[in-house]
Amino acid sequence: MKKYSGDWYWYYVINSVLVILILFPIYWTFISSVKKPDELITSEPTFYPHTWTWQYYDRIWNYDTAVLTSATTATNNSSKKIHKTTGSVTQTIGIDDAFTNSAIVSVGTIIFSIIVSTFAGYGLTFFRIPFKEVLFILLITPILVPAISLIIPIYKLLKVLGLTDSYLGLIFLHTTAMLPIGVFMMRNAFSSIPNSLREVALLEGTSELKIIGNVMLPLAIPGLLTVMVFAMYISWNDYVLAFLFINSPEKTMLNIALAKIALGGSQFEMKWGSLTAGSMISFIPIIIFYTLLQRYFVRGITGSAVKE
Amino acid sequence: MSRLRREQIVGLLMTLPALLLLSIFFLYPLFNSFWMSLHKWPLFGKPKWVGLDNYVWMINDERFWQCLKFTLVYTITVTPMLFIVAIGTALLCNVKTWGTTFFRSIYFLPVVMSFATASFVWLWLYSEWYGVIIFLLKAIGFGPEDGQLSVWTDGWTAMWAVNAMVTWKFAGIQMIILLAGLQSIRDDYYEASRLMGASRFQTIWNITLPLLRPSIALALILSIAGSIQAYEQFQIMTRGGPMNETKTLVMLTIGMGFDYFKLGPAAALGVIIMSILFVITLIQLRLFRKAY
Amino acid sequence: MNYILKFLIIFSTIFSISKTVLSEELIIWSRGGWSDWMVEGFNKKMADEGKDIVALNNLIGHADFQVKFTAALAAGERVDVANIDLINVPYYAEIGALEDITDFLKSKDYYDKLLKGMLALGTNNGRHFAAPNAADVSGYVVNKKLIPNPPTNWAEMTELCKQFAADGKILIAWPGNNYGGQIFTVMPVAWANGGSWTSFDGSKAELNHPKTIEMYEHYQNMINIGCVPKNVSSWGWGDKQDGFLAGDIGMIGTGNFMINVVKDHLDKVDPHFMAFMSKDGSTKSAFIGGDLIAIPVTTGNKEAALEYIEYVLSYEGQVEVYTKNGGIPVRSDLFEGNPYLTDQHMVFANAVNEPAASAPFTYVYQELMDPWLVFNQRIWNGEDVKTVADEQTAAMQKIIDSGY
């Protein structure tokens, strides 16, 4: 890194302008989600909210869920969002449920990724496995092949396994997508732990599992956190797989539910408030992850090459 | 059992979950996709071997060429945009001063947002009636007097509109990659060039960029690979319109498989996309081999 | 070892939490909001007759139905009864996804009163695989507050167009961006004029029929005159409907469901329903759309499913449930003396009997939507109609020829 030796104010001016440009869309989304409809749907937008309302958050959070309805309760069941003008009926899901669905899959992916990557990384580091290097390369290959090319076979596979339209199916797919990063990270993490540490513990009679749990993992926490951060990133932000492989309305993921709001209805219909509110809701968990664990994002991309 | 044998078995068992996942959800579909692309797969009934017919059919279909052309045009236009912004911000962040970390985290922020969410956000910004970007453009003087200014009615403007969004979203990742490379350049080089009286521009051109080659290579490979697989941004923002002018290869693949249920051709399309990616990546690696 | 065991236990638990269906429950997949009432009525009847059949309505909605249904079929998921958009049925019948119900239908005394156009779409090689279920018929709706004298032929329409353009108002608008909407409300005008979309058996694309070209030139002319928004090629279904209901548009193409929808907007709209017409106004037409009801081969209880279909086609189902809620019955013997069919409804019901009224027969509807939409949009954007028609017909023909 160079020590800055130029004109101070230029540096700050340029950076400030860039920061404003980059943050503007997010800022705009936020204020749009809290403006009252009159102020929002206008051809003369205001750059800070003159009015304030939480109605959009309220509305989308509590959309009624349309699920398999038993006919005997049909008359009381006003839970379908009936499009007022076209008369068509769409099955939508409350954003709270969609949020939960995405959370379930993300947490599942995190847990599975951590387990699978840790074991694989540990095995590849400390054991003399036949074809160790080959296996390692194999585990990295998914990053080179686009999942899109494989969606049809994956679809058939899920059907055979009975995993279509299931959280577990998505979790497995996301975890597989995480394999390259996860195994790579954990192997790196374990490689930097001296072998002697393990040898001593083995001599003392501790089981392998205990070693992993009590000795290795605490030392590999940065690696673990990186895996966690990326698992969350890949799983929470996934659109294509969630779109294609989840069919039931009650299992819809957050991104897809928001897409339904965005793309449904006419352009005159006031969906923008709901959409921006939904976007903020979707953004918040990942922002939290990011703020707390920023360095692990960076580390994951560069393999800890960037100084903080 | 020898100690080595035991170690091998335990080691393999440890890697087993990962290998299982890999085989079931990656390797098997990979081979299956080649297999499927050589058959006709009716919804009910047995698949029929058709050899390379699916490929021939796909290559003879105008839709394929239209989507391929657009995907390539998109890749060629968005990659430089991304790169320029990334290298600019990387250079800016490569200084040791108060605020650098803060700026860096802001530039990286759009990366963590999901692609779908970013698409919605920009869809709102570009909204024909109420979007703020349209408002600002009109204020500057763009757009017809009477009508609405819409970026979506023309394929070309639609693409650039999406390019802007993608640049905003992904420049951060490229920036980090380039930054890592920048930080590995030893200060001596800069010292030497300063002593020789080189201007800042000359320094960047003759010292920084060449030494940065491996990072640039990585950034470009990732960027191009991602662009060729573009799906969400266009599916959400343009739906391939107007009139399929912004339809990408992946959109065609998904449509072929999930809307028209032509599984054989869809699988063939997937293999074609994979091959294109493979070739392009190879070419890039070749070109950048000189860096080593 | 216990790690693997734990994993297996967790796996199988999650796995078995998937839906289990009791075999007496009938799974119905529907598209329209009225289906809830239909299923409710059916369950009540079953209870009254002491039969142990309960139907469960799964309301999928229009947008995703085809994709979800086909995916379910491919996965072998149990669906007992499906209400399918009629234009997709030939495909399902052809690939063998539906049960043969010919004998069941022929045994009914109303068999020859079932709407022929709809029944034809559910027929494959002389056997019936689907029955008409719910009819959606299209036509114009005119706002008499804006147009006191609705046009009876194209010349009058063009005259009105000039007047409206001079006043800067919108006479007519259509969903240029919506392929289904246009085949429902724009194409039938061409049919009235003598054109067709595909040949009767779906083997030839016929967009470039001279009469069709004539009609499209008529519509394109109206855009040029200025009484139609210039950007109509990007209008969606909701756009034109919302515009009409707000009193900003003189007339639009719509369907019989509009009869109920417009009731809430009588302050702005004085509705007059009429059929699509040929150039001189003598021939009328409509798109006879709607749902056909069928039993997928993945059913678990064909007899109970047939009971449901019987209910749907009965007087109670068609009149008390469906027509009462604004639909057009699919049995022509139920047009007479139907307490719920108003004059407005009869406009649509009569259109059904017009010889030019129909719905296209095709095995590859989904794929054809692409060139069909492009055809429309290119014309609305101002290109020469004949050129576009020839090119898009060729594109459609190519798709038809390569099969499903």
CSV table of C-alpha atoms in Angstrom, one decimal, chain B residues 13 17 40 43-44 57 60-63 128-129 148 153 242-244 247 256 258-262, chain C residues 3 66-67 70-71 73-74 91 95 97 231 297 366-367 370 374 377-378 381 398-399 402-404:
chain,number,residue,atom,x,y,z
B,13,LEU,CA,-14.9,-41.4,5.4
B,17,PRO,CA,-20.2,-36.4,2.7
B,40,LYS,CA,-35.6,-36.9,-27.2
B,43,LEU,CA,-42.9,-36.2,-20.8
B,44,PHE,CA,-44.4,-39.7,-20.6
B,57,TRP,CA,-31.9,-28.4,-34.5
B,60,ASN,CA,-30.5,-24.2,-37.0
B,61,ASP,CA,-32.9,-22.2,-34.9
B,62,GLU,CA,-32.8,-18.4,-35.2
B,63,ARG,CA,-33.7,-18.1,-31.6
B,128,GLU,CA,-41.3,5.0,-16.8
B,129,TRP,CA,-43.8,7.0,-14.8
B,148,GLN,CA,-43.0,9.0,-21.5
B,153,THR,CA,-38.8,0.1,-25.4
B,242,PRO,CA,-38.7,-5.8,-26.3
B,243,MET,CA,-39.4,-8.6,-28.8
B,244,ASN,CA,-36.7,-10.9,-27.5
B,247,LYS,CA,-33.0,-12.5,-24.3
B,256,MET,CA,-36.9,-24.5,-23.6
B,258,PHE,CA,-39.5,-25.4,-18.3
B,259,ASP,CA,-41.9,-23.6,-20.6
B,260,TYR,CA,-41.9,-25.8,-23.7
B,261,PHE,CA,-40.8,-28.9,-22.0
B,262,LYS,CA,-38.4,-29.8,-24.7
C,3,TYR,CA,-22.8,-39.0,13.1
C,66,GLN,CA,-49.3,-24.6,-17.2
C,67,VAL,CA,-45.7,-24.8,-15.9
C,70,THR,CA,-46.7,-30.1,-16.4
C,71,ALA,CA,-44.0,-30.2,-13.8
C,73,LEU,CA,-47.2,-34.5,-14.2
C,74,ALA,CA,-43.6,-35.1,-15.0
C,91,TYR,CA,-50.9,-31.0,-26.0
C,95,ILE,CA,-48.9,-36.9,-24.9
C,97,ALA,CA,-51.4,-37.2,-19.8
C,231,ASN,CA,-46.7,2.9,-27.0
C,297,VAL,CA,-53.4,-40.1,-15.5
C,366,GLN,CA,-46.4,-22.1,-25.3
C,367,GLU,CA,-43.8,-22.0,-28.0
C,370,ASP,CA,-43.2,-16.0,-28.8
C,374,VAL,CA,-43.5,-10.5,-31.8
C,377,GLN,CA,-45.5,-5.9,-31.3
C,378,ARG,CA,-43.8,-5.3,-34.6
C,381,ASN,CA,-44.5,-0.4,-33.6
C,398,LYS,CA,-41.1,-23.8,-38.1
C,399,ILE,CA,-42.1,-24.4,-34.5
C,402,SER,CA,-40.5,-29.4,-35.2
C,403,GLY,CA,-43.2,-30.8,-33.0
C,404,TYR,CA,-43.8,-30.7,-29.3
